[in-house]
Coordinates of C-alpha atoms in Angstrom, one line a residue:
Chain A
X1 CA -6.3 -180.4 356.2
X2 CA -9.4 -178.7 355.4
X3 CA -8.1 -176.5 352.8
X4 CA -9.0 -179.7 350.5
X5 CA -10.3 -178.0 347.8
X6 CA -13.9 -180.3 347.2
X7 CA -14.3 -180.0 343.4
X8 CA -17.4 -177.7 342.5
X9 CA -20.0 -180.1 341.5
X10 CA -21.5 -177.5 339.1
X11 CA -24.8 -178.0 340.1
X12 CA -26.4 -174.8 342.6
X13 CA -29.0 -175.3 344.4
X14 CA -31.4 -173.3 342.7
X15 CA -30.7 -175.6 339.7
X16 CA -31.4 -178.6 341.7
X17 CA -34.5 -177.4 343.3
X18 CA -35.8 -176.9 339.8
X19 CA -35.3 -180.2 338.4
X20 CA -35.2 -182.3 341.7
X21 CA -39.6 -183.3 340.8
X22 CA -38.4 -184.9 337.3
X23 CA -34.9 -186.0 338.8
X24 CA -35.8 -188.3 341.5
X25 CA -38.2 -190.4 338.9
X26 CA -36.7 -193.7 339.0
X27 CA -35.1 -194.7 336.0
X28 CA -33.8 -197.8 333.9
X29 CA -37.0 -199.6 334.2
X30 CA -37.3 -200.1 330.5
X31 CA -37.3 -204.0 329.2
X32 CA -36.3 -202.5 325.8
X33 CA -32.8 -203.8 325.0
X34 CA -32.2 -201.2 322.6
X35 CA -29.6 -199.0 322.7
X36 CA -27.3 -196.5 320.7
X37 CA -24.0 -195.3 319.3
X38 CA -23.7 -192.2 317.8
X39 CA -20.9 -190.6 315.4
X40 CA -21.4 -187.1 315.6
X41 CA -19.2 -185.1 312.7
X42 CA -19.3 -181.7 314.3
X43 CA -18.6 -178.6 312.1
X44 CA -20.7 -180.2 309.3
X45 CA -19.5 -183.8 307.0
X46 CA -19.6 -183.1 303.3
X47 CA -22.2 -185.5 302.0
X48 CA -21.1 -184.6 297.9
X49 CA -17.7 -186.0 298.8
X50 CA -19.5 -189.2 300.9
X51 CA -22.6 -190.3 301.1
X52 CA -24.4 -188.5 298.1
X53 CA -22.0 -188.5 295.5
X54 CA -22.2 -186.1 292.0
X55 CA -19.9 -187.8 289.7
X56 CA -21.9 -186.3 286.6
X57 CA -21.9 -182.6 287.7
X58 CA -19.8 -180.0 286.8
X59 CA -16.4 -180.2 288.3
X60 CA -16.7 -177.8 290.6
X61 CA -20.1 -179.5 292.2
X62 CA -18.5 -183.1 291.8
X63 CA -15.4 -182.4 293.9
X64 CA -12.2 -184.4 294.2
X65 CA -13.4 -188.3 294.8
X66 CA -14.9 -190.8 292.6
X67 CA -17.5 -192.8 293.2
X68 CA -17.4 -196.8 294.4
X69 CA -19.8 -199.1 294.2
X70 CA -20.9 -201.0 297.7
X71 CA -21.9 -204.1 298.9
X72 CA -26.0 -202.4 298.4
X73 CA -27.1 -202.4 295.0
X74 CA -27.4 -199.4 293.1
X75 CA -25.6 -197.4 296.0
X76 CA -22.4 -195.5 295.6
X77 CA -20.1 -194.0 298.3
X78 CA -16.7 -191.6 297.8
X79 CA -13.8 -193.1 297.4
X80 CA -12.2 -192.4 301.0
X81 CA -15.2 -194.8 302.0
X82 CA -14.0 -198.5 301.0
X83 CA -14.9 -200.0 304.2
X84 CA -18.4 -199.0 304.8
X85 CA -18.9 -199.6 300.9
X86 CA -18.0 -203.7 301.7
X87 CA -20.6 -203.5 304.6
X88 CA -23.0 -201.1 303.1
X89 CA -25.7 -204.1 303.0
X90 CA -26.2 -203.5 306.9
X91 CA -25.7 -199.3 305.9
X92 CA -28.8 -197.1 305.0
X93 CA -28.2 -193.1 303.9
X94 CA -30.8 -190.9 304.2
X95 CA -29.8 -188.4 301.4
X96 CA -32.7 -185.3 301.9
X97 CA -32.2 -184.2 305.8
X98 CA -33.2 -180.3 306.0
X99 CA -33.2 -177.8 308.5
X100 CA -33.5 -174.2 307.9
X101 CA -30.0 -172.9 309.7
X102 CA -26.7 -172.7 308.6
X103 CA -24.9 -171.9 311.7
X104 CA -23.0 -174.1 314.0
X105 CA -24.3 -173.8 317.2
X106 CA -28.8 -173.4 316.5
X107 CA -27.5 -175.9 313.6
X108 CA -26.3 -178.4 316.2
X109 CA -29.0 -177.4 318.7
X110 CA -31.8 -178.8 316.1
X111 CA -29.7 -181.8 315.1
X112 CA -29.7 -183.1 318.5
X113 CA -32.9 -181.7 320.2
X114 CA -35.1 -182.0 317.2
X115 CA -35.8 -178.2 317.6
X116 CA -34.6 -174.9 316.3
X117 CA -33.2 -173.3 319.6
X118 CA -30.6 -170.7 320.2
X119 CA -28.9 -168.9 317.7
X120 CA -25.3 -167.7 319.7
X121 CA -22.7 -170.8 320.7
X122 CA -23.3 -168.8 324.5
X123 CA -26.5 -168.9 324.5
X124 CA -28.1 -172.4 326.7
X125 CA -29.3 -175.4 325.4
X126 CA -33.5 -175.0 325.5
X127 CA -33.9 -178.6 325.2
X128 CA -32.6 -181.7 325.8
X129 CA -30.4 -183.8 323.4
X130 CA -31.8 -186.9 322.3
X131 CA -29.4 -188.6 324.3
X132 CA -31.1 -187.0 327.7
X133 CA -34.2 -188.0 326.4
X134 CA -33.2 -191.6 326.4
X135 CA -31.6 -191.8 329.3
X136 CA -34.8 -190.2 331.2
X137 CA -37.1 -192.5 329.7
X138 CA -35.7 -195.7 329.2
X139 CA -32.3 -195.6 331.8
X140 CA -29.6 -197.8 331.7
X141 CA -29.9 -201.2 330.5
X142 CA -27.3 -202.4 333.7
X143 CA -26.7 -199.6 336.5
X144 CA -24.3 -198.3 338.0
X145 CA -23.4 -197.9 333.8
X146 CA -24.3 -194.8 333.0
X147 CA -27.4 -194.6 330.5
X148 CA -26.0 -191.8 328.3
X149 CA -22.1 -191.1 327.7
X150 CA -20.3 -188.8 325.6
X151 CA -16.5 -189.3 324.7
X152 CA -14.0 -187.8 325.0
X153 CA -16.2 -185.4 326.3
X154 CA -19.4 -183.4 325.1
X155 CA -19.1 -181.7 322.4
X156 CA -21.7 -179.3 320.3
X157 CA -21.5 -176.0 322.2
X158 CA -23.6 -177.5 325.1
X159 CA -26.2 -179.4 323.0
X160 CA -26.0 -182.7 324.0
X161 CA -27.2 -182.4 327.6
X162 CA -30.3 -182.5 329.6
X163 CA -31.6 -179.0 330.3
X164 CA -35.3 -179.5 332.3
X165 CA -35.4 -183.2 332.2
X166 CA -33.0 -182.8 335.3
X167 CA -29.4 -182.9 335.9
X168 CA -29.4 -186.6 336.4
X169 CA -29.8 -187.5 332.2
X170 CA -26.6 -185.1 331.6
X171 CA -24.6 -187.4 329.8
X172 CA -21.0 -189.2 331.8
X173 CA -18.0 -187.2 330.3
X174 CA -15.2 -190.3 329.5
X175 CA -12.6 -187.1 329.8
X176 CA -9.8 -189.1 328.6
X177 CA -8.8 -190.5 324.7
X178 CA -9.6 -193.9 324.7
X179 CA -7.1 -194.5 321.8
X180 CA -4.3 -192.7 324.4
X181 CA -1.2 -195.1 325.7
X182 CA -2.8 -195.3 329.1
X183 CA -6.4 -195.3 328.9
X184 CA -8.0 -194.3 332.1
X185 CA -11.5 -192.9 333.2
X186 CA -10.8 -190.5 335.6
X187 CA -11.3 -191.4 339.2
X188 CA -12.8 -194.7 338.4
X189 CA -9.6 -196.5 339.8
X190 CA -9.1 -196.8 343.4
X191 CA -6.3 -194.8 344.8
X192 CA -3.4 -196.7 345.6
X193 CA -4.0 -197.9 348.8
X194 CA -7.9 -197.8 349.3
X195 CA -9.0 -201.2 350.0
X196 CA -12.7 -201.9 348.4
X197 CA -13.9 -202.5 352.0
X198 CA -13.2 -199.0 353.2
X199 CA -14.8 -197.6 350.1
X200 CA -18.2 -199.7 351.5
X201 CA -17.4 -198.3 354.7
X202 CA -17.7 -195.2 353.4
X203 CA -20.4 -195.2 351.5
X204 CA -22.6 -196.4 355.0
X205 CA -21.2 -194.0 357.1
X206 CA -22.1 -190.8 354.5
X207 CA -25.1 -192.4 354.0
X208 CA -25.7 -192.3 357.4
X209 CA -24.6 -188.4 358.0
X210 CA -26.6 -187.2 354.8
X211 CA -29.9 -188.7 356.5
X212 CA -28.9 -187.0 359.5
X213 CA -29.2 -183.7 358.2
X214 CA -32.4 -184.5 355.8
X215 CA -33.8 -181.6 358.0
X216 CA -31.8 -178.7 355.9
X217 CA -33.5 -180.2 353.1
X218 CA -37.0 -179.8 353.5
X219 CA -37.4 -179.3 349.4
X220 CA -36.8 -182.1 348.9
X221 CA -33.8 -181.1 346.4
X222 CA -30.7 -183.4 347.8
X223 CA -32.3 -186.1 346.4
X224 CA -30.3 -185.3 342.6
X225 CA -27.3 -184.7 344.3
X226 CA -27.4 -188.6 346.4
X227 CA -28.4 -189.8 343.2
X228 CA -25.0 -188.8 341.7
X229 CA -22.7 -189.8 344.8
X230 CA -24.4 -192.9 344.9
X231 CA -23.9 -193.7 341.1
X232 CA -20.3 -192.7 341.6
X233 CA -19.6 -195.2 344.9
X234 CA -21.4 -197.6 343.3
X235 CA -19.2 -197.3 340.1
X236 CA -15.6 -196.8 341.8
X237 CA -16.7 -200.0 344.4
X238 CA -17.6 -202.7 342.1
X239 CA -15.2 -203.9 339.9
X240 CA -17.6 -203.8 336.7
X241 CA -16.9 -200.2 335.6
X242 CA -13.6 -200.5 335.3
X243 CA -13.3 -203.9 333.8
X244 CA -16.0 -202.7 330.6
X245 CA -13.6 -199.4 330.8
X246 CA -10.5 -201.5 330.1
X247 CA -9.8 -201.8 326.3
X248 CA -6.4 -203.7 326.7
X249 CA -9.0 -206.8 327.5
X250 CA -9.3 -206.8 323.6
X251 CA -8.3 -209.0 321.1
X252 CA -5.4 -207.1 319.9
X253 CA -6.2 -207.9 316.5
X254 CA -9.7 -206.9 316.8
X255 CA -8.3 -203.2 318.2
X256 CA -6.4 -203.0 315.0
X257 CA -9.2 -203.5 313.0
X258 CA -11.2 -200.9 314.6
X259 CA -7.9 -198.8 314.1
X260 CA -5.3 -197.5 316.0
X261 CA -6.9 -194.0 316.1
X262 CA -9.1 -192.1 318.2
X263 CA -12.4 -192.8 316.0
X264 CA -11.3 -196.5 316.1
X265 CA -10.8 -197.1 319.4
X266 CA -14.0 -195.0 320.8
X267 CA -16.0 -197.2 318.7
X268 CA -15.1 -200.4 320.4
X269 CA -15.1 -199.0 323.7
X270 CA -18.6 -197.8 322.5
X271 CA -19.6 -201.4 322.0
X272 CA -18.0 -202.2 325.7
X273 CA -19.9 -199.8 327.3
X274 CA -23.1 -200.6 325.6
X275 CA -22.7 -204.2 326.2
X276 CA -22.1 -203.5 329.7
X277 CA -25.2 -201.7 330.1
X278 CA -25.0 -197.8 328.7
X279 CA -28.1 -197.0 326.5
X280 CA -26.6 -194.1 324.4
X281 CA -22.9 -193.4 323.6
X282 CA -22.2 -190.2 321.9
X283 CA -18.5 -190.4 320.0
X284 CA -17.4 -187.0 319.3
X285 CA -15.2 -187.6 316.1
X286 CA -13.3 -184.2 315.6
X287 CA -13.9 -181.8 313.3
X288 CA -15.7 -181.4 310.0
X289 CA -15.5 -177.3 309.2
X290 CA -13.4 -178.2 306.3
X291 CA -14.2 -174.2 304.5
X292 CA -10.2 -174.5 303.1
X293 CA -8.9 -177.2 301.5
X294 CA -10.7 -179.9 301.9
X295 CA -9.4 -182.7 300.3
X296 CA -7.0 -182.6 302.7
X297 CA -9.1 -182.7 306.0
X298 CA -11.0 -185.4 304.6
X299 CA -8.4 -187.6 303.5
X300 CA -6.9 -187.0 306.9
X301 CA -10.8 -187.5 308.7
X302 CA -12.8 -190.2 306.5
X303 CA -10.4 -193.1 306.4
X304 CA -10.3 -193.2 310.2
X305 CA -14.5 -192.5 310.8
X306 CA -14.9 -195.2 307.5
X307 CA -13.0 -198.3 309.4
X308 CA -14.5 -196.8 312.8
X309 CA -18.0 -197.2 311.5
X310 CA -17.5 -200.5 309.3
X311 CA -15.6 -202.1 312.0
X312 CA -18.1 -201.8 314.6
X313 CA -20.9 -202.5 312.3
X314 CA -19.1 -205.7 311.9
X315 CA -18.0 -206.7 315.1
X316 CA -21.3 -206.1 316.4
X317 CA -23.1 -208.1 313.5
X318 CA -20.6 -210.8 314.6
X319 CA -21.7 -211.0 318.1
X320 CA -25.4 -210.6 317.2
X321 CA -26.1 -207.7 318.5
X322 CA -26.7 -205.5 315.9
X323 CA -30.3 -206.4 315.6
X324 CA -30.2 -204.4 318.9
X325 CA -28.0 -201.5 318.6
X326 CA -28.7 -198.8 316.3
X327 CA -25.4 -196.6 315.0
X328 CA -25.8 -193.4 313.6
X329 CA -23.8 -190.8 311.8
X330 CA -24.7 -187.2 312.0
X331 CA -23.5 -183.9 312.0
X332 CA -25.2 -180.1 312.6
X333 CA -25.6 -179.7 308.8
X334 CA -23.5 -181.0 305.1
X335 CA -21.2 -178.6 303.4
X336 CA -22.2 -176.5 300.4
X337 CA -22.7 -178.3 296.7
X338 CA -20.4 -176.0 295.0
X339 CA -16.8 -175.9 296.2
X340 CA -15.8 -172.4 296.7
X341 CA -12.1 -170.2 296.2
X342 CA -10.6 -171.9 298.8
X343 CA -11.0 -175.5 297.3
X344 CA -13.7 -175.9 300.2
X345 CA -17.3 -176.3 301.0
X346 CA -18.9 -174.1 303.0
X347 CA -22.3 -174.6 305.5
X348 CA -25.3 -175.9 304.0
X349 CA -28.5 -177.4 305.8
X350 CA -31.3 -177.1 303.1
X351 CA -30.4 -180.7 301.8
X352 CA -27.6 -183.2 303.5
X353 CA -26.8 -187.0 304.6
X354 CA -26.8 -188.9 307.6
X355 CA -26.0 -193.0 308.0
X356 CA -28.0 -195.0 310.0
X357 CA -27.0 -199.1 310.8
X358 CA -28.8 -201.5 313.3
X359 CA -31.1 -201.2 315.9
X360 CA -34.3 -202.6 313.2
X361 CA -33.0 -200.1 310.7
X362 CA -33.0 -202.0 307.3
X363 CA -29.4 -202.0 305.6
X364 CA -28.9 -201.4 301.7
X365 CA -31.1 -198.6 301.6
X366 CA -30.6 -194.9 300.9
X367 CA -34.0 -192.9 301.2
X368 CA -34.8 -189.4 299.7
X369 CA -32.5 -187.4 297.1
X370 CA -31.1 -184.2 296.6
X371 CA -31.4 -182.1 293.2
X372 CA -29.2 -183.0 290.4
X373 CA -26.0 -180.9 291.3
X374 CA -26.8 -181.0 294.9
X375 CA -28.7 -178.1 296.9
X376 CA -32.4 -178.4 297.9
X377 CA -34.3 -181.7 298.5
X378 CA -35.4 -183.1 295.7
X379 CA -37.1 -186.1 297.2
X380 CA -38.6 -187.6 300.3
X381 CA -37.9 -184.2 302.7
X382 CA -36.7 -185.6 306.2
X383 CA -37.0 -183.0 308.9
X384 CA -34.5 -183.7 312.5
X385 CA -37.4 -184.7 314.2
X386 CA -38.2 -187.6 311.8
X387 CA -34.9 -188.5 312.3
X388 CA -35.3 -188.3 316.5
X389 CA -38.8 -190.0 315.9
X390 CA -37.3 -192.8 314.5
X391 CA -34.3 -193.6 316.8
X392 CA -37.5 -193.3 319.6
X393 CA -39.7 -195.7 318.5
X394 CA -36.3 -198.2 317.4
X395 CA -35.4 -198.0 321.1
X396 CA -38.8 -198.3 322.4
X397 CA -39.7 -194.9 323.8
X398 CA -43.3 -194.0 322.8
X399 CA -43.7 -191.2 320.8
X400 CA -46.1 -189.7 322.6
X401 CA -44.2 -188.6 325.3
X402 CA -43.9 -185.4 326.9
X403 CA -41.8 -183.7 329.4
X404 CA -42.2 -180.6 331.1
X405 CA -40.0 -177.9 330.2
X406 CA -38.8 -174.7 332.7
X407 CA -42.2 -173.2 332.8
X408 CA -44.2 -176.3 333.4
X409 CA -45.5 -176.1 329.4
X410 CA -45.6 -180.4 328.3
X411 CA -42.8 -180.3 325.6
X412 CA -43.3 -183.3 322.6
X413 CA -40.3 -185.2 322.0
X414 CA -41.1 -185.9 318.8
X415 CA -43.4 -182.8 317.8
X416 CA -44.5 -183.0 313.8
X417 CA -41.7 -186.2 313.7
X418 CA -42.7 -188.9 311.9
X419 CA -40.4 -192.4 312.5
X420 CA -38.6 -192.7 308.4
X421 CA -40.9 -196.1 307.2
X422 CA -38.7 -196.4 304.6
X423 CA -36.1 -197.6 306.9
X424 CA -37.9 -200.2 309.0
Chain B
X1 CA -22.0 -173.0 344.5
X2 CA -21.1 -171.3 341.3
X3 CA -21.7 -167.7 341.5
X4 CA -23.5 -167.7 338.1
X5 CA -25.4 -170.8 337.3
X6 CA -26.4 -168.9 333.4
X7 CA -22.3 -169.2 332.7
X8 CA -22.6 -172.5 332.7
X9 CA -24.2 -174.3 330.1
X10 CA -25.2 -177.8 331.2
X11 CA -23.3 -179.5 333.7
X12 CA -21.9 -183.3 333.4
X13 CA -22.6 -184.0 336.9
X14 CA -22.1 -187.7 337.8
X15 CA -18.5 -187.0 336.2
X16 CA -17.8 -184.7 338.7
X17 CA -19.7 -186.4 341.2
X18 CA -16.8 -189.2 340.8
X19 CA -14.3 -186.6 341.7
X20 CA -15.9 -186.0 344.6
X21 CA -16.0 -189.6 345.7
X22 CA -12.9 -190.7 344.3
X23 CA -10.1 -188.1 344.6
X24 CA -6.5 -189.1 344.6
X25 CA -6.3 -185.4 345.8
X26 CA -8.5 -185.5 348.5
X27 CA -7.0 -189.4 349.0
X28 CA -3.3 -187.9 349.4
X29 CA -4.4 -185.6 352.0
X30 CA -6.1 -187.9 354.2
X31 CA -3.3 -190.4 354.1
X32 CA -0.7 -187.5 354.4
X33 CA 2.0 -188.9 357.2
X34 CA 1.3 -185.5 359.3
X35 CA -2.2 -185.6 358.1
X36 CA -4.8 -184.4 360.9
X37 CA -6.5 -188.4 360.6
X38 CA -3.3 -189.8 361.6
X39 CA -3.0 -187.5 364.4
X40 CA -6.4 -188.4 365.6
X41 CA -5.7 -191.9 365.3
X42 CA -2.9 -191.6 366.9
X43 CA -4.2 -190.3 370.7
X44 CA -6.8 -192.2 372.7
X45 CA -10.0 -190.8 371.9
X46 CA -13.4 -192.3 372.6
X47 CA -15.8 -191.7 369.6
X48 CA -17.6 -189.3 371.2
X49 CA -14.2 -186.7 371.8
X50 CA -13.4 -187.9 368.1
X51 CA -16.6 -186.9 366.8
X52 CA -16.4 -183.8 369.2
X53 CA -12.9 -183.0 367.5
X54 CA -13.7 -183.4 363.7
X55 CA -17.6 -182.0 363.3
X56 CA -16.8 -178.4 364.3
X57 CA -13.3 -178.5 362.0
X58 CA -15.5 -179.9 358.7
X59 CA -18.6 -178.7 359.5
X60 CA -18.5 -175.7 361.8
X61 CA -20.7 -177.2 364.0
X62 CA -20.6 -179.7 367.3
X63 CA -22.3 -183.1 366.1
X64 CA -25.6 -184.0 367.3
X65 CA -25.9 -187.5 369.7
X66 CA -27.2 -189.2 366.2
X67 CA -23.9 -188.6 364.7
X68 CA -22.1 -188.9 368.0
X69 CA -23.6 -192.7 368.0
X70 CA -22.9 -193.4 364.5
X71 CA -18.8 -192.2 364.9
X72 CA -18.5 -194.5 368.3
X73 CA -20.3 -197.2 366.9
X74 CA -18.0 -196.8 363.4
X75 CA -14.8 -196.8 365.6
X76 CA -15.6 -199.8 367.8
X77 CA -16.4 -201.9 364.3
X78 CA -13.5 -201.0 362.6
X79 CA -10.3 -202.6 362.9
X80 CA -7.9 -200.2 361.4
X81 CA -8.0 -197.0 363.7
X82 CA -6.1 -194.5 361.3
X83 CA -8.3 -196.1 358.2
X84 CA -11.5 -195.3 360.4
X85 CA -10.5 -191.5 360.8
X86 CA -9.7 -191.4 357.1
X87 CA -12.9 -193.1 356.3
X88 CA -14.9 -190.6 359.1
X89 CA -13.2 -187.4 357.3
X90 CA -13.6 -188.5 354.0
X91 CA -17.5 -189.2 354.7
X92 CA -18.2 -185.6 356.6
X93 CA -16.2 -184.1 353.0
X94 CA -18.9 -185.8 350.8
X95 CA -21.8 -184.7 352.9
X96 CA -24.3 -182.5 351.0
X97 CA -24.4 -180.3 354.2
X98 CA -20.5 -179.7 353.1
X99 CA -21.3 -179.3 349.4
X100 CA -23.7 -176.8 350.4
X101 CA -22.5 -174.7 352.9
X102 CA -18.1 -174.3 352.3

């Protein structure tokens, strides 16, 4: 009987003891009713072949797609892009993002954190993703829903957690494929068998032992870990989780449009999950390292991220709430201007694209440019943390917040950032 | 818990925190037919000898009158007797004093 094997919660006590001051603050007291969804194209989209098209540059710069036009004037998109092209009007592209890396994992580390950090995939996280950031300082618009999720699961060698703002702003791993036959959160149904009133029961009575015994905890550091079990009774006992969890309670014809793929169906559980109260969902959408061949990852990759993105652009224009939710589409870096022998692109970070939608972001536009054939900025230079400054002021975090890092030092979340005026 | 905190990057913890509260594993093995919660169930035990029973087997340690009052008081609400032990077992499984110390 007691060879039940309790899962290892990952968390030691040292680690607990060192973040237990910043993770008992209470949380989700923000009014703001801004949240976000992010597409994150790990590996590194090619923004010549999307977002910042060459069609007058010599073949090898201008790559395999032609240009469309889009519902923005003066605004072209690839070809592999016709949905996002008919709702461009709601689209902005910021077309001059640099960072001075061209690896993977400090690439990714900077995208999401804002700051240059470590530069081997093993090496940890030394700050927190913009989606921990969130989550500590504005909380989840409806608990128990978690404030920050990632799905399937995080992604970006370890970047997109919380580091020193405490264990409790790690984002909720979804685990499973919401586009998968049968679509389940892990251990968010009740066994078969457990009636609701025992799981109450149970949630009394270990309150009442963990009190008990607040004497082996004279730190002070239990407090993180209660926070957690009492999230996760709180989200197996009500029937709330499961029911914003349960995609079948679509319009069937609404799934389809969001697409009968992975991309497709994260982005409308995305917009379940934020309407039920989650502040930041971070979609992991494969892979982007397309170094060989890459007309034929992206015409595997782009139509299903296009209708993903468009759709839920749409659906949430529809339902009035993109005024409120902000939807961006980023990777670590772009790919290099000039295809190389393998009829790929390789890293490049000194001039790429991201798309922003929503959240007070104005549609139609795209800000900054890179040089004629590609390469360095030629424009309007936007840094990560412009990028991060903006999504914090949209969702109402102040920008001149600090947290403390490991050694007590007040770290900016912002630092030189500046919020892209273009786009408000 | 781990032996190396610096091998692991950052830890999803309310995901694994719902393991720990919602296991069909740790579900099958309390409502195993020759389970040890049946067996309790199954004698005559006052809460005291219950909580006398199951606080040295999941904790390593005899319970204290606090918990002794909290177990008889739990038993004489419930009506389910076997559901009771399950629910008593399950609860001592989540503690953090059993996180921490096995």
């Amino acid at each position: 009987m007691l060879q039940i094997g309790v899962p290892a919660l990952g968390i030691s006590l040292p680690g607990l003891l060192a973040s237990d001051s910043q993770a008992v603050e209470a949380a989700g007291s923000s009014a703001s009713r801004k949240s976000i969804i992010v597409f994150w194209t790990d590996g590194g989209l090619s923004q010549q072949d999307t977002y910042d098209l060459k069609p007058d540059a010599p073949a090898e710069y201008r790559g395999m797609y032609d240009p469309i036009s889009t519902t923005a004037a003066g605004i072209q998109l690839g070809e592999r892009l016709p949905q996002q092209a008919r709702v461009m009007q709601h689209l902005s592209v910021v077309r001059s993002v640099h960072h001075d890396n061209g690896i993977h994992a400090p690439s990714a580390h900077w995208m999401l954190t804002g700051y240059f950090g470590p530069t081997l995939a093993r090496n940890a996280a030394q700050k927190p993703s913009f989606g921990s950031v969130l989550s500590r300082s504005l909380g989840s618009r409806q608990p128990p829903m978690p404030a920050y999720i990632t799905m399937p699961k995080s992604e970006a060698f370890g970047y997109q957690g919380a580091v020193y703002l405490g264990k409790a702003y790690n984002p909720f791993e979804v685990i499973a494929d919401p586009n998968g036959d049968n679509f389940q959160v892990p251990n968010l149904s009740l066994p078969e068998g457990l009636a609701a009133q025992s799981v109450h029961s149970r949630r009394q009575l270990l309150k009442s032992f963990d009190t008990f015994r607040r004497d082996i905890d004279r730190s002070g550091g239990m407090e993180g870990l209660d926070t957690f079990k009492r999230q996760a009774m709180e989200m197996v006992a009500g029937g709330k989780m499961r029911a914003a969890f349960d995609l079948n309670a679509e319009d069937v014809k609404l799934r389809d449009r969001y697409g009968r793929h992975r991309y497709g169906q994260s982005a409308l559980l995305a917009r379940r999950l934020i309407e039920a109260g989650a502040r930041c969902v971070n979609i992991n959408t494969g892979n982007w390292d397309h170094h060989n061949d890459i007309q034929k990852g992206l015409d595997e990759h782009l139509p299903p991220l296009d209708r993903a993105v468009a759709a839920l652009v749409e659906d949430l224009a529809a339902r009035g709430m993109l005024e409120d939710v902000l939807v961006y589409c980023v990777g670590e870096f772009g790919r290099t201007p000039r295809m190389n022998g393998h009829a790929g692109r390789d890293h490049w970070a000194d001039c790429f694209s991201v798309l922003l939608a929503g959240g007070g972001i104005v549609g139609g536009r795209a800000v900054g440019a890179s040089e004629k054939n590609g390469g360095g900025v030629q424009d309007r230079l936007v840094t990560p943390l412009d990028l991060l400054a903006t999504i914090y002021q949209q969702l109402g975090v102040p920008l001149d917040t600090h947290f403390l890092d490991g050694s007590g030092r007040p770290v900016s979340i912002v630092g030189s950032g500046k919020p892209i005026h273009e786009l408000l | 818990m781990t032996a190396c905190e610096c091998e692991r990057v950052d830890d999803p913890a309310l995901t694994q925190a719902l393991e720990l509260v919602n296991s069909t594993e740790v579900h099958r093995k309390l409502t195993a037919d020759n389970g040890f919660a049946k067996k309790l169930a199954a004698n005559e035990l006052d809460g005291s000898e219950i909580a006398a029973m199951i606080f040295p087997r999941v904790l390593g340690r005899p319970p204290r009158q606090e918990e002794i009052t909290t177990v008889s008081e739990f038993l004489a609400a419930e009506p389910d007797r076997v559901e009771a032990c399950r629910s008593l077992l399950w609860s001592l499984l989540a503690t953090n004093e059993f996180l921490f110390n096995h």
